[in-house]
Tab-separated table of C-alpha atoms and ligand atoms in Angstrom:
chain	number	residue	atom	x	y	z
K	678	UNK	CA	0.099	-0.132	-0.087
K	679	UNK	CA	1.771	3.278	-1.041
K	680	UNK	CA	1.584	6.285	1.890
K	681	UNK	CA	-0.203	9.178	1.915
K	682	UNK	CA	3.135	10.971	0.923
K	683	UNK	CA	4.021	8.582	-2.212
K	684	UNK	CA	-0.025	8.993	-3.307
K	685	UNK	CA	0.617	12.600	-3.318
K	686	UNK	CA	3.557	12.603	-5.214
K	687	UNK	CA	2.185	10.331	-7.851
K	688	UNK	CA	-1.201	12.700	-8.074
K	689	UNK	CA	1.244	15.956	-8.329
K	690	UNK	CA	3.115	14.277	-11.249
K	691	UNK	CA	0.607	13.889	-13.466
K	692	UNK	CA	-1.373	17.189	-12.949
K	693	UNK	CA	-0.370	20.114	-15.544
K	694	UNK	CA	1.716	23.005	-13.972
K	695	UNK	CA	-1.156	25.501	-14.011
K	696	UNK	CA	-3.283	23.108	-11.680
K	697	UNK	CA	-3.100	23.227	-8.311
K	698	UNK	CA	-4.177	20.044	-5.778
K	699	UNK	CA	-6.212	20.841	-2.868
K	700	UNK	CA	-5.793	17.709	-0.416
K	701	UNK	CA	-9.241	17.275	0.707
K	702	UNK	CA	-8.662	16.077	4.557
K	703	UNK	CA	-11.882	16.105	5.799
K	704	UNK	CA	-12.680	13.480	8.461
K	705	UNK	CA	-8.914	12.665	8.588
K	706	UNK	CA	-6.819	13.049	11.745
K	707	UNK	CA	-4.219	15.743	11.748
K	708	UNK	CA	-1.382	12.880	11.583
K	709	UNK	CA	-2.354	12.458	8.005
K	710	UNK	CA	-2.452	16.192	7.008
K	711	UNK	CA	0.949	16.377	8.308
K	712	UNK	CA	2.204	13.220	6.091
K	713	UNK	CA	1.116	15.218	3.271
K	714	UNK	CA	2.992	18.266	4.487
K	715	UNK	CA	5.959	16.561	4.598
K	716	UNK	CA	6.037	15.730	1.032
K	717	UNK	CA	5.129	19.584	0.293
K	718	UNK	CA	1.415	19.845	0.138
K	719	UNK	CA	0.109	23.123	1.328
K	720	UNK	CA	-3.339	23.556	0.374
K	721	UNK	CA	-5.923	21.723	2.199
K	722	UNK	CA	-9.550	21.519	1.744
K	723	UNK	CA	-12.312	21.022	4.623
K	724	UNK	CA	-15.731	20.845	4.671
K	725	UNK	CA	-16.964	21.638	8.380
K	726	UNK	CA	-15.972	24.824	10.006
K	727	UNK	CA	-15.676	23.047	13.813
K	728	UNK	CA	-13.242	20.519	12.140
K	729	UNK	CA	-11.334	23.101	10.093
K	730	UNK	CA	-11.044	25.505	13.088
K	731	UNK	CA	-9.532	22.328	15.525
K	732	UNK	CA	-7.064	21.606	12.860
K	733	UNK	CA	-6.015	25.171	11.980
K	734	UNK	CA	-3.971	25.837	15.192
K	735	UNK	CA	-2.060	22.597	15.155
K	736	UNK	CA	-1.059	22.746	11.552
K	737	UNK	CA	2.117	24.840	10.377
K	738	UNK	CA	1.385	28.477	9.528
K	739	UNK	CA	2.132	28.147	6.077
K	740	UNK	CA	-0.978	25.822	5.187
K	741	UNK	CA	-3.439	27.486	2.989
K	742	UNK	CA	-6.812	26.614	4.062
K	743	UNK	CA	-9.538	25.958	1.602
K	744	UNK	CA	-13.195	25.666	2.726
K	745	UNK	CA	-15.062	23.319	0.555
K	746	UNK	CA	-18.226	22.136	2.164
K	747	UNK	CA	-21.790	23.735	2.339
K	748	UNK	CA	-21.803	26.874	4.573
K	749	UNK	CA	-24.500	28.114	6.870
K	750	UNK	CA	-24.180	31.963	7.580
K	751	UNK	CA	-23.854	31.452	11.485
K	752	UNK	CA	-20.604	29.608	10.661
K	753	UNK	CA	-19.085	32.661	8.624
K	754	UNK	CA	-17.906	34.666	11.805
K	755	UNK	CA	-15.871	31.455	12.910
K	756	UNK	CA	-14.273	30.869	9.407
K	757	UNK	CA	-13.262	34.249	8.147
K	758	UNK	CA	-10.151	34.490	10.251
K	759	UNK	CA	-8.251	31.807	8.967
K	760	UNK	CA	-9.601	30.790	5.616
K	761	UNK	CA	-7.999	31.642	2.475
K	762	UNK	CA	-10.416	30.639	-0.276
K	763	UNK	CA	-14.170	29.761	0.046
K	764	UNK	CA	-14.881	27.537	-2.725
K	765	UNK	CA	-18.866	26.697	-1.848
K	766	UNK	CA	-20.434	30.462	-1.983
K	767	UNK	CA	-23.758	29.359	-3.292
K	768	UNK	CA	-26.388	32.218	-2.440
K	769	UNK	CA	-26.287	36.064	-2.670
K	770	UNK	CA	-27.381	36.047	1.453
K	771	UNK	CA	-24.039	34.019	1.776
K	772	UNK	CA	-22.091	36.007	0.108
K	773	UNK	CA	-23.310	39.161	1.693
K	774	UNK	CA	-22.782	37.532	5.096
K	775	UNK	CA	-19.327	37.039	4.281
K	776	UNK	CA	-18.989	40.339	3.141
K	777	UNK	CA	-19.952	41.768	6.403
K	778	UNK	CA	-17.932	39.676	8.524
K	779	UNK	CA	-14.914	40.302	6.457
K	780	UNK	CA	-15.457	44.191	6.532
K	781	UNK	CA	-15.751	43.679	10.543
K	782	UNK	CA	-12.659	42.367	10.813
K	783	UNK	CA	-10.906	44.833	8.136
K	784	UNK	CA	-9.912	41.777	5.538
K	785	UNK	CA	-10.834	40.928	1.990
K	786	UNK	CA	-11.893	37.106	1.572
K	787	UNK	CA	-11.327	35.055	-1.336
K	788	UNK	CA	-14.253	33.085	-2.393
K	789	UNK	CA	-15.375	31.013	-5.617
K	790	UNK	CA	-19.202	31.052	-6.856
K	791	UNK	CA	-20.486	27.341	-6.617
K	792	UNK	CA	-22.566	26.521	-9.526
K	793	UNK	CA	-25.143	23.813	-9.336
K	794	UNK	CA	-25.095	21.301	-12.738
K	795	UNK	CA	-25.010	18.073	-11.600
K	796	UNK	CA	-28.120	15.970	-11.716
K	797	UNK	CA	-28.422	15.729	-7.991
K	798	UNK	CA	-30.613	17.474	-5.923
K	799	UNK	CA	-28.342	17.137	-2.811
K	800	UNK	CA	-25.631	19.398	-4.460
K	801	UNK	CA	-25.821	23.042	-3.839
K	802	UNK	CA	-24.895	25.953	-5.870
K	803	UNK	CA	-26.339	28.688	-8.155
K	804	UNK	CA	-27.841	27.469	-11.741
K	805	UNK	CA	-25.667	28.847	-14.345
K	806	UNK	CA	-28.008	31.338	-15.680
K	807	UNK	CA	-29.040	32.766	-12.101
K	808	UNK	CA	-25.041	33.025	-11.342
K	809	UNK	CA	-24.557	34.920	-14.601
K	810	UNK	CA	-27.759	37.177	-13.928
K	811	UNK	CA	-26.793	38.063	-10.375
K	812	UNK	CA	-23.304	39.014	-11.604
K	813	UNK	CA	-24.876	41.184	-14.371
K	814	UNK	CA	-27.171	42.612	-11.733
K	815	UNK	CA	-24.365	44.172	-9.957
K	816	UNK	CA	-24.732	42.531	-6.984
K	817	UNK	CA	-20.779	42.280	-6.548
K	818	UNK	CA	-20.227	46.006	-6.971
K	819	UNK	CA	-21.662	46.377	-3.383
K	820	UNK	CA	-19.537	43.935	-1.750
K	821	UNK	CA	-16.162	45.222	-1.547
K	822	UNK	CA	-14.613	42.856	0.952
K	823	UNK	CA	-15.246	39.789	-0.705
K	824	UNK	CA	-12.928	38.678	-3.988
K	825	UNK	CA	-14.436	36.353	-6.429
K	826	UNK	CA	-11.776	34.676	-8.047
K	827	UNK	CA	-13.522	32.256	-10.089
K	828	UNK	CA	-16.165	29.237	-9.897
K	829	UNK	CA	-16.567	25.814	-8.678
K	830	UNK	CA	-18.882	23.071	-9.040
K	831	UNK	CA	-19.161	19.141	-9.107
K	832	UNK	CA	-20.307	16.516	-11.527
K	833	UNK	CA	-23.099	14.026	-11.055
K	834	UNK	CA	-21.657	10.862	-9.481
K	835	UNK	CA	-21.857	8.423	-12.212
K	836	UNK	CA	-19.549	6.244	-14.634
K	837	UNK	CA	-20.772	8.065	-17.766
K	838	UNK	CA	-17.832	10.186	-19.026
K	839	UNK	CA	-19.602	12.061	-21.438
K	840	UNK	CA	-22.149	13.260	-18.522
K	841	UNK	CA	-19.588	14.544	-16.559
K	842	UNK	CA	-17.414	16.001	-19.246
K	843	UNK	CA	-20.441	18.032	-20.255
K	844	UNK	CA	-21.289	19.320	-16.876
K	845	UNK	CA	-17.729	20.334	-16.510
K	846	UNK	CA	-17.860	22.141	-20.083
K	847	UNK	CA	-21.172	23.938	-18.721
K	848	UNK	CA	-19.187	25.130	-15.521
K	849	UNK	CA	-16.006	26.305	-17.686
K	850	UNK	CA	-18.520	27.943	-20.101
K	851	UNK	CA	-19.908	30.251	-17.194
K	852	UNK	CA	-16.311	30.887	-16.005
K	853	UNK	CA	-15.422	31.912	-19.854
K	854	UNK	CA	-18.282	34.452	-19.878
K	855	UNK	CA	-17.559	36.169	-16.681
K	856	UNK	CA	-13.816	36.062	-17.426
K	857	UNK	CA	-14.357	37.971	-20.852
K	858	UNK	CA	-17.118	40.063	-19.037
K	859	UNK	CA	-17.774	41.241	-15.567
K	860	UNK	CA	-14.061	40.203	-14.714
K	861	UNK	CA	-12.397	41.232	-17.838
K	862	UNK	CA	-10.086	43.691	-16.155
K	863	UNK	CA	-9.675	41.292	-12.864
K	864	UNK	CA	-6.619	39.308	-13.233
K	865	UNK	CA	-7.493	37.504	-9.911
K	866	UNK	CA	-10.523	35.941	-11.335
K	867	UNK	CA	-8.841	32.643	-12.444
K	868	UNK	CA	-10.109	29.903	-10.841
K	869	UNK	CA	-12.125	26.712	-11.986
K	870	UNK	CA	-12.241	24.406	-8.855
K	871	UNK	CA	-13.542	21.210	-10.312
K	872	UNK	CA	-12.708	17.433	-10.319
K	873	UNK	CA	-12.450	15.133	-7.083
K	874	UNK	CA	-10.679	11.675	-7.015
K	875	UNK	CA	-12.976	9.876	-9.557
K	876	UNK	CA	-13.105	12.382	-12.093
K	877	UNK	CA	-10.423	14.896	-11.901
K	878	UNK	CA	-8.547	13.782	-15.268
K	879	UNK	CA	-11.572	14.260	-17.090
K	880	UNK	CA	-12.103	18.077	-15.052
K	881	UNK	CA	-8.233	18.904	-15.957
K	882	UNK	CA	-9.125	18.286	-19.502
K	883	UNK	CA	-11.749	20.595	-19.486
K	884	UNK	CA	-9.742	23.328	-17.682
K	885	UNK	CA	-10.066	22.728	-13.853
K	886	UNK	CA	-7.010	24.808	-12.002
K	887	UNK	CA	-8.025	23.400	-8.865
K	888	UNK	CA	-8.638	19.804	-8.262
K	889	UNK	CA	-10.046	18.755	-4.848
K	890	UNK	CA	-9.034	15.414	-4.096
K	891	UNK	CA	-9.479	13.346	-0.999
K	892	UNK	CA	-10.141	9.607	-0.828
K	893	UNK	CA	-7.394	8.835	-3.279
K	894	UNK	CA	-5.022	10.622	-1.207
K	895	UNK	CA	-6.264	9.789	2.390
K	896	UNK	CA	-8.614	6.637	1.889
K	897	UNK	CA	-12.070	6.139	2.466
K	898	UNK	CA	-13.469	8.508	5.288
K	899	UNK	CA	-15.200	7.098	8.274
K	900	UNK	CA	-18.006	9.285	8.709
C	1330	PLP	C1	-15.294	15.609	-0.366
C	1330	PLP	C2	-15.546	16.295	-1.231
C	1330	PLP	C3	-14.407	16.301	-2.262
C	1330	PLP	C4	-13.254	14.974	-2.471
C	1330	PLP	O1	-13.896	14.156	-2.624
C	1330	PLP	P1	-13.132	12.752	-3.356
C	1330	PLP	O2	-14.012	11.810	-3.863
C	1330	PLP	O3	-12.761	11.996	-1.578
C	1330	PLP	O4	-11.771	12.880	-3.595
C	1330	PLP	C5	-14.169	17.184	-3.021
C	1330	PLP	N1	-14.894	18.129	-3.276
C	1330	PLP	C6	-16.137	18.560	-2.296
C	1330	PLP	C7	-16.874	19.681	-2.378
C	1330	PLP	C8	-16.243	17.545	-1.253
C	1330	PLP	O5	-16.995	17.725	-0.618
């Protein structure tokens, strides 16, 4: 059995230079994160604020923490001080809440807009149309303390590669429309977060810049 370090190295070797690995460490102990850290991994993804808040103080300070789970507004205050990027912004209400908290502590918080393209109802996010309309309506103009750095999405959990690819294309199309429109003069708008253990190769072919990989690195999660 390859260990965590070897698995990370094997994955990183296959990634194009411009694609960054988010090691999704949710439900795994700090010892596992430290193994990943020891081979150079610096970006970790967590999906629960409580868990992130516990791991943050015990991990080295140069770790970049990404929040990837569904975020409730009542958890935003706890998250804002140490999060580097929130991938999962799925409502205007949440955007406004993050903006308020960021402003309160005099920060600018990096976020991605989560798009719902999968067939499953359980997944969160803006529809592509709602996302484009929201940006076109100028909602972001008022939110000076959030920096929208790109988009995020999850494909349907299926073996049908064509279906997965079509969903990634839909995410990338929204990114491209925003990049050439509202964000045309915003170089920080550059991230396309898509691809997990089972579909990251397809995601990269479709333009991903951030792959979020958990089980292929750390093994199965014990919920
Ligand atoms: C858990 C999770 C992942 C990682 O999934 P794996 O299949 O374990 O690689 C990626 N993205 C999100 C949003 C997740 O919640």
